[in-house]
PDB file of C-alpha atoms and ligand atoms in Angstrom:
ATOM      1  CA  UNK I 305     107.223  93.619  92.224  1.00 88.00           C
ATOM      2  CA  UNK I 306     108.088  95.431  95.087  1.00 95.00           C
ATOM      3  CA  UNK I 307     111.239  98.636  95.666  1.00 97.00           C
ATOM      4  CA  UNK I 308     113.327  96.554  97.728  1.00 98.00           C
ATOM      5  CA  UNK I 309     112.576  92.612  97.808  1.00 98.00           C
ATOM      6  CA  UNK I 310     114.283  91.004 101.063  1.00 98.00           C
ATOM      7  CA  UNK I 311     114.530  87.030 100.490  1.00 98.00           C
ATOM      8  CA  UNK I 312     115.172  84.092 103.253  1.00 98.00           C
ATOM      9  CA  UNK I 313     117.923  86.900 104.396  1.00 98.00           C
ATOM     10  CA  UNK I 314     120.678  85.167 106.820  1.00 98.00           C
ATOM     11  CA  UNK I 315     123.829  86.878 108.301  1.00 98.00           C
ATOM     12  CA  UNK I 316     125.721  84.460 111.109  1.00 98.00           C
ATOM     13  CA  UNK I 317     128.651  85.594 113.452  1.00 97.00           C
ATOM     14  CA  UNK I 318     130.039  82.663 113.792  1.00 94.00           C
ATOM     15  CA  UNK I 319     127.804  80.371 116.122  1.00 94.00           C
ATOM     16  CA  UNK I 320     125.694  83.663 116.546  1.00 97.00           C
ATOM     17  CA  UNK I 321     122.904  84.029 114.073  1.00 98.00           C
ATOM     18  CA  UNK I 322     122.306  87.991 113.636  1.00 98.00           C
ATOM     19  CA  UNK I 323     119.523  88.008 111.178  1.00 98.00           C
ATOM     20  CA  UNK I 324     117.723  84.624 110.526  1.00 98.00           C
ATOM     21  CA  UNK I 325     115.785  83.980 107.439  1.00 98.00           C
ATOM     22  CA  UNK I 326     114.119  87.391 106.964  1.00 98.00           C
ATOM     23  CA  UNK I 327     111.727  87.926 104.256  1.00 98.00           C
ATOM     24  CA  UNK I 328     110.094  91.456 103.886  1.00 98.00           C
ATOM     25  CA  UNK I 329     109.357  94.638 101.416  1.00 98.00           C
ATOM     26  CA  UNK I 330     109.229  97.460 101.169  1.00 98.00           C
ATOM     27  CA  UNK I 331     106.856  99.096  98.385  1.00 97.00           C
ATOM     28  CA  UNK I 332     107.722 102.700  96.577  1.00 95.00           C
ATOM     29  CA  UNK I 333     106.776 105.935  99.032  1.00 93.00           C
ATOM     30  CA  UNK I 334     106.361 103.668 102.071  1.00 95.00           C
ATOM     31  CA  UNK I 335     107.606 104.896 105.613  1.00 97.00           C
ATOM     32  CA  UNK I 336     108.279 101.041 108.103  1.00 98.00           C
ATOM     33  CA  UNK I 337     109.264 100.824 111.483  1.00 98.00           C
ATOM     34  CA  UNK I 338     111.769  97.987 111.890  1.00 98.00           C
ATOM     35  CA  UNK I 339     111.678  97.761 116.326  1.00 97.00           C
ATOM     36  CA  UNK I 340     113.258  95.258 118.932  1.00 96.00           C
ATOM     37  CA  UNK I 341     114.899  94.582 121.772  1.00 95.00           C
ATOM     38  CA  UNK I 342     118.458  95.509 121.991  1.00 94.00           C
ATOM     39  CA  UNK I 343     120.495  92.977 119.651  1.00 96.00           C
ATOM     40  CA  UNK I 344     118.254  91.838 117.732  1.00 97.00           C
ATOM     41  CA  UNK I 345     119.606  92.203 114.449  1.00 98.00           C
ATOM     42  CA  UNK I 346     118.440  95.851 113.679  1.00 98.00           C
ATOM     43  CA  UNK I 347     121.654  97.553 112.802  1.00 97.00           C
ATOM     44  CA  UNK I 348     122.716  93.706 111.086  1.00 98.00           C
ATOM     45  CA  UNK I 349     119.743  93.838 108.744  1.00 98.00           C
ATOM     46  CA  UNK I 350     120.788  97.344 107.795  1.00 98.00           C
ATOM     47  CA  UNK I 351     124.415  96.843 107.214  1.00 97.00           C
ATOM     48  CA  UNK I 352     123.058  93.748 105.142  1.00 98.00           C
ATOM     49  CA  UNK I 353     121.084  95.671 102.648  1.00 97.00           C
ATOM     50  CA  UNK I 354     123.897  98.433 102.265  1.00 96.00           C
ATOM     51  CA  UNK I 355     126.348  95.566 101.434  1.00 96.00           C
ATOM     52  CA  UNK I 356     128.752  96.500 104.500  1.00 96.00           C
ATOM     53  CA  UNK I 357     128.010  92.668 105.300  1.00 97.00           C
ATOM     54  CA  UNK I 358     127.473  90.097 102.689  1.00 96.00           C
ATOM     55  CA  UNK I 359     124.087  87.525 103.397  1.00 97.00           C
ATOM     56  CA  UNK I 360     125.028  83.963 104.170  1.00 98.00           C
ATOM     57  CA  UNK I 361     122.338  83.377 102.998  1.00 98.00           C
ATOM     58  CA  UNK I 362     119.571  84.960 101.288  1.00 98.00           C
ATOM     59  CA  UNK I 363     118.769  88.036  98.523  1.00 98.00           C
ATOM     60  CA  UNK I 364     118.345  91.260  99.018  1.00 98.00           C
ATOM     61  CA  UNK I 365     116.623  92.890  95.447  1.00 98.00           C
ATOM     62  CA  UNK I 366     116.450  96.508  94.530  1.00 97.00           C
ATOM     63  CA  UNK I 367     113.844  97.384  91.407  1.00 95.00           C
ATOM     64  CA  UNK I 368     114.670  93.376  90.165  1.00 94.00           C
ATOM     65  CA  UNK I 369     118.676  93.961  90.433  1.00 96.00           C
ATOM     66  CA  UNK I 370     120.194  91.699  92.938  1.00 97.00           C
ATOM     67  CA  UNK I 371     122.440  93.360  95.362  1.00 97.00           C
ATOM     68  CA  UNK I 372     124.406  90.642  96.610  1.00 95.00           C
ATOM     69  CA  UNK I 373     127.889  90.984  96.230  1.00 92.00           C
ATOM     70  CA  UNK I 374     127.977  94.824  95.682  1.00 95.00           C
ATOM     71  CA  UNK I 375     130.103  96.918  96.986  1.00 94.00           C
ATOM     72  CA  UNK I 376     128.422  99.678  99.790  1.00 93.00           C
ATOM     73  CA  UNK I 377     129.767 102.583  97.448  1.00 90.00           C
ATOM     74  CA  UNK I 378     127.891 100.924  94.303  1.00 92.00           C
ATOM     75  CA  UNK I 379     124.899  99.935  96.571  1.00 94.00           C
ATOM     76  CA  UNK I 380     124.604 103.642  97.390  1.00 91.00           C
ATOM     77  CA  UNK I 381     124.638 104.857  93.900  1.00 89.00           C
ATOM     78  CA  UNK I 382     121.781 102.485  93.096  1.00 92.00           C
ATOM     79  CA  UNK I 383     119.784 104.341  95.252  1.00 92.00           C
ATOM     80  CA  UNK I 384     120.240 103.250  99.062  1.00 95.00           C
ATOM     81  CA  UNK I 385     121.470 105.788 101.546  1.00 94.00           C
ATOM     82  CA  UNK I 386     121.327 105.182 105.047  1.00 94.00           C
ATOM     83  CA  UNK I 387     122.346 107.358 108.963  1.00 94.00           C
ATOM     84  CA  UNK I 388     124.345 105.464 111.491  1.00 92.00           C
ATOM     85  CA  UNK I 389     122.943 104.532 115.058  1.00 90.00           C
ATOM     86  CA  UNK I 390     126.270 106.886 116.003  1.00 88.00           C
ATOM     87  CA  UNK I 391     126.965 109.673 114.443  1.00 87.00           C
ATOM     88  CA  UNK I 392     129.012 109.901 111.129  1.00 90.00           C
ATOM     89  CA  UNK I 393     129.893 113.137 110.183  1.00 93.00           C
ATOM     90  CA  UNK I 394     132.998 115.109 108.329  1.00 93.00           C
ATOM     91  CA  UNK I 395     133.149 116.556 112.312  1.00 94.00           C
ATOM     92  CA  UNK I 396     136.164 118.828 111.090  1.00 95.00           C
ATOM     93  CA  UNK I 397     134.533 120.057 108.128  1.00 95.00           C
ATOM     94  CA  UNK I 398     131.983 122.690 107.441  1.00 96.00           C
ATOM     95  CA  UNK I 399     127.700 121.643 107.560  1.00 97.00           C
ATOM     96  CA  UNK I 400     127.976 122.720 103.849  1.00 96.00           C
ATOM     97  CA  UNK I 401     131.112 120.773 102.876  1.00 94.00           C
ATOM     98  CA  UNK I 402     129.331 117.824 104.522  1.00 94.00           C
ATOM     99  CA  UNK I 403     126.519 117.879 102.345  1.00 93.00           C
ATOM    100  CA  UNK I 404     128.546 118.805  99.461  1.00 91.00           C
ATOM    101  CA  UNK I 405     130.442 115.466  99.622  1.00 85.00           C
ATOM    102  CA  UNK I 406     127.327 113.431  99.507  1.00 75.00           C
ATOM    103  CA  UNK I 407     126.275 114.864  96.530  1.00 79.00           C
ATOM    104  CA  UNK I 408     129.645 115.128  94.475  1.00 61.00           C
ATOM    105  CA  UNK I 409     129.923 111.205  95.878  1.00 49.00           C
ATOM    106  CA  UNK I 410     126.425 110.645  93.978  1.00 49.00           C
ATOM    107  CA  UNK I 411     127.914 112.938  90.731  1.00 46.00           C
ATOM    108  CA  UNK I 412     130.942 111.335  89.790  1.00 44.00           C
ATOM    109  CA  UNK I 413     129.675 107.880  90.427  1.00 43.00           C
ATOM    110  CA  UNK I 414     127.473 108.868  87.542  1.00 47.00           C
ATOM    111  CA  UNK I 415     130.706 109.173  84.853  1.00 46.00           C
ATOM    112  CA  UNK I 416     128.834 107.335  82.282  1.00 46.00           C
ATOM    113  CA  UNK I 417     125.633 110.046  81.991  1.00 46.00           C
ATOM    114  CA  UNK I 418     127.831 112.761  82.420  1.00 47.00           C
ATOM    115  CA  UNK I 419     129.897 111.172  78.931  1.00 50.00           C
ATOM    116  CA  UNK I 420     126.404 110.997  77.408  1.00 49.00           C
ATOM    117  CA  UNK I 421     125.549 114.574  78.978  1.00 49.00           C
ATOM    118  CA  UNK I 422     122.869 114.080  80.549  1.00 49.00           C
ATOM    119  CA  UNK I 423     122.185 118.196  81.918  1.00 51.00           C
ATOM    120  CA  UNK I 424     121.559 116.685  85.380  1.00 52.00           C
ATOM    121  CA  UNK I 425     125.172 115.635  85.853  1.00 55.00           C
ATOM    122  CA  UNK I 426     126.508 119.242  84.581  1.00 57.00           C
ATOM    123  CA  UNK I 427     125.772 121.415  88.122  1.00 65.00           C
ATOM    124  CA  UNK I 428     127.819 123.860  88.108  1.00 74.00           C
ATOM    125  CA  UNK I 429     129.380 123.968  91.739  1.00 77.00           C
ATOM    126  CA  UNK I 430     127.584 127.072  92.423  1.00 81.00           C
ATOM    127  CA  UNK I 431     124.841 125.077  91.536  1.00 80.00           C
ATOM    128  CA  UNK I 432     125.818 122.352  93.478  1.00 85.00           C
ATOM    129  CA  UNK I 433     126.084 125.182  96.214  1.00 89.00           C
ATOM    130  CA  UNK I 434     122.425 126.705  95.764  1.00 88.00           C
ATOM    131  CA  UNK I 435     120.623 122.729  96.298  1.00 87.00           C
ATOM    132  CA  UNK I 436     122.707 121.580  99.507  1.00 91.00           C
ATOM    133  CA  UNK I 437     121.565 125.265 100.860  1.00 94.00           C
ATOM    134  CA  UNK I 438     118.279 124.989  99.445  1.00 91.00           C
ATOM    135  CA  UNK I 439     118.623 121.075 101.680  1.00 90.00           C
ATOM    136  CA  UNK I 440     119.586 123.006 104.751  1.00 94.00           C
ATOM    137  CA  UNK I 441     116.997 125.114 105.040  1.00 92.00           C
ATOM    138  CA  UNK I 442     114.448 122.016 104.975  1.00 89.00           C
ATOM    139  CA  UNK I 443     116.094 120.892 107.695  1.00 89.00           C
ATOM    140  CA  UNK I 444     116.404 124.768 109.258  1.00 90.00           C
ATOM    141  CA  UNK I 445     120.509 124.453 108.967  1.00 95.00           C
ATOM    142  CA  UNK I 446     120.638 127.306 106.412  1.00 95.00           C
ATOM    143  CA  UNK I 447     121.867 129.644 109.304  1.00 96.00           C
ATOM    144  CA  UNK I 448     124.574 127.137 110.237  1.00 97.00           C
ATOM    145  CA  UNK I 449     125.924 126.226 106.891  1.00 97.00           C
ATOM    146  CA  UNK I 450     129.824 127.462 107.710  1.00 97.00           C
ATOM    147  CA  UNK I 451     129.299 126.031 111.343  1.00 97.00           C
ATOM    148  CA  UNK I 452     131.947 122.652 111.791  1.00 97.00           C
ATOM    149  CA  UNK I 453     129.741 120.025 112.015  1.00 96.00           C
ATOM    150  CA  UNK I 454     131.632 118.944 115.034  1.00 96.00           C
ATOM    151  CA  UNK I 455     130.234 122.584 116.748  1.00 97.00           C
ATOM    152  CA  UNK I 456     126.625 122.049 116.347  1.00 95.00           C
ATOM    153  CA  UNK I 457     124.426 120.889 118.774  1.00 92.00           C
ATOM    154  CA  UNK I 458     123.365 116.874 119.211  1.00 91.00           C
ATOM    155  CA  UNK I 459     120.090 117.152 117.852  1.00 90.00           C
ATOM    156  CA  UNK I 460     121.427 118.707 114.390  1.00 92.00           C
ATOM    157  CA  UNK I 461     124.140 116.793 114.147  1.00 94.00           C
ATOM    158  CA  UNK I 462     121.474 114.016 113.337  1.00 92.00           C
ATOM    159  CA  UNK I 463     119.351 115.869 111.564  1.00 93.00           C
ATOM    160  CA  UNK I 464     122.459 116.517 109.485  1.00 95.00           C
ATOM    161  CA  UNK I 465     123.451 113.025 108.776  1.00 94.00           C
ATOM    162  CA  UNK I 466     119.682 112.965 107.631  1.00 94.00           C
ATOM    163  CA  UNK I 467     120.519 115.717 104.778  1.00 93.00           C
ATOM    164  CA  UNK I 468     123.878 114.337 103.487  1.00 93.00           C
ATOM    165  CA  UNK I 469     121.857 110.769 103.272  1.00 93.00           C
ATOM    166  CA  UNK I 470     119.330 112.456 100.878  1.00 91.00           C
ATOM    167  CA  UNK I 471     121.885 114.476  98.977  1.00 89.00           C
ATOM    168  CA  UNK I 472     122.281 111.245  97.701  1.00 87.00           C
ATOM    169  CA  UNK I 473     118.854 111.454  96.252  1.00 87.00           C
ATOM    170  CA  UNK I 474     117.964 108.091  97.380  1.00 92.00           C
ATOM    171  CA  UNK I 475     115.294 105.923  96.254  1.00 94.00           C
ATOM    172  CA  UNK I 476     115.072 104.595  99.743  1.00 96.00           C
ATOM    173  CA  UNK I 477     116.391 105.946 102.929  1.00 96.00           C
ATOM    174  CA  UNK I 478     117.386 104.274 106.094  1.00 97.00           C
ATOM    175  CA  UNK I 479     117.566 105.395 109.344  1.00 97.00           C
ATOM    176  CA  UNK I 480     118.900 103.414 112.275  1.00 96.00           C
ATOM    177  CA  UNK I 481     117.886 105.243 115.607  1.00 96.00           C
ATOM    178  CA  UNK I 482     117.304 108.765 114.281  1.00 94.00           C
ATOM    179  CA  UNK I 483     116.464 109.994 117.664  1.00 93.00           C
ATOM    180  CA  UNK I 484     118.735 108.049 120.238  1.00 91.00           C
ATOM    181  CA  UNK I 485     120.110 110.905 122.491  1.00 89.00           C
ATOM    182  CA  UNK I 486     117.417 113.357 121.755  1.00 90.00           C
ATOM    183  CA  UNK I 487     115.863 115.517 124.088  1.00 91.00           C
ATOM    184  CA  UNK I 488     111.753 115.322 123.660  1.00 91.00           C
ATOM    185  CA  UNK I 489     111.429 118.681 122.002  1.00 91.00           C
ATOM    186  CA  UNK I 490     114.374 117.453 119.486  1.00 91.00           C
ATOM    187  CA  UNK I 491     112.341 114.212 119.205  1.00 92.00           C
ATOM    188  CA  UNK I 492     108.993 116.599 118.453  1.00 92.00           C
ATOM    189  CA  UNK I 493     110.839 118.402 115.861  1.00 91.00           C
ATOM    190  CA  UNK I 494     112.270 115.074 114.153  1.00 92.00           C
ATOM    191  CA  UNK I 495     109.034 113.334 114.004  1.00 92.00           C
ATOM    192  CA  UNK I 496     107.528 116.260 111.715  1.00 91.00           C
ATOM    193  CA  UNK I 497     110.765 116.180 109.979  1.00 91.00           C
ATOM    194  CA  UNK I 498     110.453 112.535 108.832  1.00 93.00           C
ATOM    195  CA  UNK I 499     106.775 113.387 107.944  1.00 90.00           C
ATOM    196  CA  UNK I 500     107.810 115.836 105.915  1.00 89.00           C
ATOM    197  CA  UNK I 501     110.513 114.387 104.126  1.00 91.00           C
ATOM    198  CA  UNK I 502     108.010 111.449 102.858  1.00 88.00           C
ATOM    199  CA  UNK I 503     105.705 113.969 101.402  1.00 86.00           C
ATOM    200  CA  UNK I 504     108.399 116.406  99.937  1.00 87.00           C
ATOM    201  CA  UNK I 505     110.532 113.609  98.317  1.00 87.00           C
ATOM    202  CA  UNK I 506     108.410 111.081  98.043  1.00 86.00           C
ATOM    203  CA  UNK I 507     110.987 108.231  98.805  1.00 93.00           C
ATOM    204  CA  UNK I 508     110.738 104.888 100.739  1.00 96.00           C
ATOM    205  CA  UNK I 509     111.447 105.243 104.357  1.00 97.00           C
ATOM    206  CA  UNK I 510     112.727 102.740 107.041  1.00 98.00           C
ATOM    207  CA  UNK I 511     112.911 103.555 110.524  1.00 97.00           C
ATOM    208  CA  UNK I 512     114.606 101.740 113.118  1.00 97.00           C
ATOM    209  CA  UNK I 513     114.004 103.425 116.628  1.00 93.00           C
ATOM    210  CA  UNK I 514     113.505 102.830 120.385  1.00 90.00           C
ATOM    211  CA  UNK I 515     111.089 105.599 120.807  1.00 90.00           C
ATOM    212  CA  UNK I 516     107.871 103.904 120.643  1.00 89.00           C
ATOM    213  CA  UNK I 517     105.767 106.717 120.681  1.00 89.00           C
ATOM    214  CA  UNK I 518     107.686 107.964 117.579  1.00 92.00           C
ATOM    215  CA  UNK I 519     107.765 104.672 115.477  1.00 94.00           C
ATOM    216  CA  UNK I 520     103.541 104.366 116.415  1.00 93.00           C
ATOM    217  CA  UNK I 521     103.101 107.853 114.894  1.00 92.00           C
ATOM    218  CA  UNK I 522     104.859 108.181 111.777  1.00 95.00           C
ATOM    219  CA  UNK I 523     105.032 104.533 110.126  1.00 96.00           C
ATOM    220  CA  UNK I 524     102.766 102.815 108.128  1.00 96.00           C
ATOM    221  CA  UNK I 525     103.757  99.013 108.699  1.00 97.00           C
ATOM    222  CA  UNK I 526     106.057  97.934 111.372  1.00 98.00           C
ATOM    223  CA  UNK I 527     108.469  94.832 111.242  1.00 98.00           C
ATOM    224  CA  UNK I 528     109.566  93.368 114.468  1.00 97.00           C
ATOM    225  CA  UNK I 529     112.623  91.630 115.516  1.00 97.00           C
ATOM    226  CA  UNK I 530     114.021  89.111 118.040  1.00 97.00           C
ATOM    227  CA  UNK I 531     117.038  87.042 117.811  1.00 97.00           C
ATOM    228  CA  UNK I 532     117.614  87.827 114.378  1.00 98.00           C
ATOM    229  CA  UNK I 533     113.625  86.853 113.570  1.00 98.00           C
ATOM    230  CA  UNK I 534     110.616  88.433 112.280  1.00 98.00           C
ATOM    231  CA  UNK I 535     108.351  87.597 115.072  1.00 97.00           C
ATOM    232  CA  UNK I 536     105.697  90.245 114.121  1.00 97.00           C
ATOM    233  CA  UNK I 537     104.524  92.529 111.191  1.00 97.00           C
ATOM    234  CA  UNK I 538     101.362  94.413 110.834  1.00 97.00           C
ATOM    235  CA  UNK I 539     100.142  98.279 111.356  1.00 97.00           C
ATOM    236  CA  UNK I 540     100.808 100.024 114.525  1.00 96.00           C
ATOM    237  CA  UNK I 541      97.629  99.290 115.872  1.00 95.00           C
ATOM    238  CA  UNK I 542      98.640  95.659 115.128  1.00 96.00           C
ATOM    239  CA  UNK I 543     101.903  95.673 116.397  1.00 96.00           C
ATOM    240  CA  UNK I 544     100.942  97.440 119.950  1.00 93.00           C
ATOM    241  CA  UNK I 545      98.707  94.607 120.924  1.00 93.00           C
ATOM    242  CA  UNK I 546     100.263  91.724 119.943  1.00 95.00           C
ATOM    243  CA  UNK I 547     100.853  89.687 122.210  1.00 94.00           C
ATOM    244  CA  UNK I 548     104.506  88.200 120.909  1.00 94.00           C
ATOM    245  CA  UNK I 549     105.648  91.355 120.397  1.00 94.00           C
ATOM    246  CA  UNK I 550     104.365  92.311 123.980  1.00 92.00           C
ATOM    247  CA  UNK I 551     106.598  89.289 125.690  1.00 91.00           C
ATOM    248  CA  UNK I 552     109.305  90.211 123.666  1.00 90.00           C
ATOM    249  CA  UNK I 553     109.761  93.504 124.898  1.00 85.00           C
ATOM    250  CA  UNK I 554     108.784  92.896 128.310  1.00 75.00           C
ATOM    251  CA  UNK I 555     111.103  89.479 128.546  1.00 70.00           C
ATOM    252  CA  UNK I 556     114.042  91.890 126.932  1.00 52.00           C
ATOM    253  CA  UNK I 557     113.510  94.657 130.133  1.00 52.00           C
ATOM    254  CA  UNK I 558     113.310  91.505 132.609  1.00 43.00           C
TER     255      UNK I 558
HETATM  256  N1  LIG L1574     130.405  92.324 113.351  1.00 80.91           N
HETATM  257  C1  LIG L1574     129.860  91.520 114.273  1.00 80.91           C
HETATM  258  N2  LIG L1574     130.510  90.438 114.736  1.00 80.91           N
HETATM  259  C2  LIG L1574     129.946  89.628 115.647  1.00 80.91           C
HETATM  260  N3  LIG L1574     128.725  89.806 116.175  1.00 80.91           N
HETATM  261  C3  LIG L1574     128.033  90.877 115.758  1.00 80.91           C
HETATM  262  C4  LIG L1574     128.551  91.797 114.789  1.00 80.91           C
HETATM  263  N4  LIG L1574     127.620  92.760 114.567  1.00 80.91           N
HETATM  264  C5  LIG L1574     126.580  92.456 115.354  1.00 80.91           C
HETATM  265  N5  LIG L1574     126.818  91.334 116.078  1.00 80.91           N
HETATM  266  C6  LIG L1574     125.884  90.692 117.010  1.00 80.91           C
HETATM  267  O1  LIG L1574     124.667  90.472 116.308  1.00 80.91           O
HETATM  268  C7  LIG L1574     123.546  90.688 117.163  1.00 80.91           C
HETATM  269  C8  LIG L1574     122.657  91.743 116.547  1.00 80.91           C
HETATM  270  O2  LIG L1574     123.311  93.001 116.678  1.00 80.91           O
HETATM  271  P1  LIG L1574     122.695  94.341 116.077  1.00 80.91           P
HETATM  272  O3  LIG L1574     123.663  95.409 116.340  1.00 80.91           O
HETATM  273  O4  LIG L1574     122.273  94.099 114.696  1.00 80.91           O
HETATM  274  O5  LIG L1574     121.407  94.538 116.991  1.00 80.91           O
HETATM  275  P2  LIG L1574     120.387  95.763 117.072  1.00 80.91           P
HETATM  276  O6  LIG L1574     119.028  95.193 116.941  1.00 80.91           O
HETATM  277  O7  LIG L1574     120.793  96.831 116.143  1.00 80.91           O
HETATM  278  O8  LIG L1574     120.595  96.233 118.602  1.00 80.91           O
HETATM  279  P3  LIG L1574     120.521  97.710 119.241  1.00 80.91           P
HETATM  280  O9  LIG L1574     119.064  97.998 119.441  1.00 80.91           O
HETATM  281  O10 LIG L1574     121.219  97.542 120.552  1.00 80.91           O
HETATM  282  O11 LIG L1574     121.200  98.651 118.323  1.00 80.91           O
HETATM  283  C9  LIG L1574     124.114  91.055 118.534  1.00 80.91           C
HETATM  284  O12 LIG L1574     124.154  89.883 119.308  1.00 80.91           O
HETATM  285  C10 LIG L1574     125.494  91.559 118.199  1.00 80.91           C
HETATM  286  O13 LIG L1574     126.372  91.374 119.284  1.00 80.91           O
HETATM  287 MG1  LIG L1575     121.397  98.772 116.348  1.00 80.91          MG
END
């Protein structure tokens, strides 16, 4: 059985179907590129398996639960954490205080270990403290820990949305447009980044982005999308040369 099992998946806006009947996986300490044209049903699919949306139709399954009909807050606490194709940060609080929340969000919606005392749900908040900083300085934000989030750069602003989603210590992490607005250097830095994070916390990774040349580099399998279909799925290599996915793209820039 596969991490996350994704079943006949269907999400209509009224008339407008969004995501049509998508079936996929994604397997433990995978990183998946989910690319295609603008409105396909990207951003739809992800909302979908946080439970923002509920399915019309369709399952979504993490590790044999059924997530249908949970709420995003217990979704998350299962394991799911995801970033935002626009930024959402605490802009008026602290780059510390912003990671702090996602992991005191994770902490107390563990009240039932912490009644059996399980040691991991006892951090102290100076421990608490030490692993956000020790998060940071993964992502080289140690230096701007009592910066306002709202004060930092572009590029760090997303790569701090990236930290406060894996405060959550997620089983799989989802990132929709991680480098929209990026300069190339900022894009460099990110794709090592999202290399890194793979290897370091060995969690399941997918990646919905524009920038090709990024996607083609760093993921393993790729998914493709039009009109709220799976046209295409296969490795990189695949993916690049076929010829669906080809028309797709170039009918989308017509
Ligand atoms: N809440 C909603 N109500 C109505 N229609 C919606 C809603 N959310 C998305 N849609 C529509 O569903 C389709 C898919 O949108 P979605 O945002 O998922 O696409 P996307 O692949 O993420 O696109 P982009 O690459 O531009 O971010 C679009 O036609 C969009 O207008
Ligand atoms: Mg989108």
């Amino acid at each position: 059985m596969a991490l996350l099992e994704v079943k006949n998946l269907t999400k209509n806006f009224g008339g407008l179907t969004a995501v049509g009947d998508v079936t996929m996986e994604l397997e433990k300490g995978e990183l998946v590129g989910l690319i295609g044209p603008n409105g396909a049903g990207k951003t739809t699919l992800f909302n979908l398996l946080t439970g923002v949306y509920e399915p019309s139709e369709g399952t979504v399954t993490l590790d044999g639960q059924l997530l249908n009909g949970k709420a995003p807050y217990k979704i998350a606490s299962m394991g799911l954490a995801r970033t935002f194709q626009n930024i959402r940060l605490f802009k008026d609080m602290t780059v510390l205080d912003n990671v702090l929340v996602g992991m005191s969000n994770h902490h107390s919606s563990h009240a039932f270990s912490a009644f059996l005392r399980l040691p991991k749900y006892y951090l102290s908040e100076a421990e608490l403290k030490e692993k956000a900083l020790e998060l940071l300085s993964i992502f080289n934000l140690q230096d701007d820990a009592e910066t306002l989030a709202k004060n930092l750069p572009y590029g760090q602003q997303r790569r701090l949305e990236i930290v406060r989603a894996l405060a959550t210590e997620p089983k799989i992490l989802f990132l929709d447009e991680p480098a929209a607005g990026m300069n190339p250097q900022e894009t460099a830095e990110l794709t090592q980044l999202i290399r890194q994070i793979k290897k370091q916390f060995n969690i399941t990774i997918m990646l919905i982005e524009h920038d090709m040349s990024l996607v083609m580099e760093v993921t393993e399998r790729i998914y493709v999308l039009e009109y709220g279909r799976l046209i295409a799925h296969g490795t990189p290599e695949e993916i690049k040369t076929n010829q669906r996915v080809i028309e797709a793209y170039l009918g989308g820039e017509a």
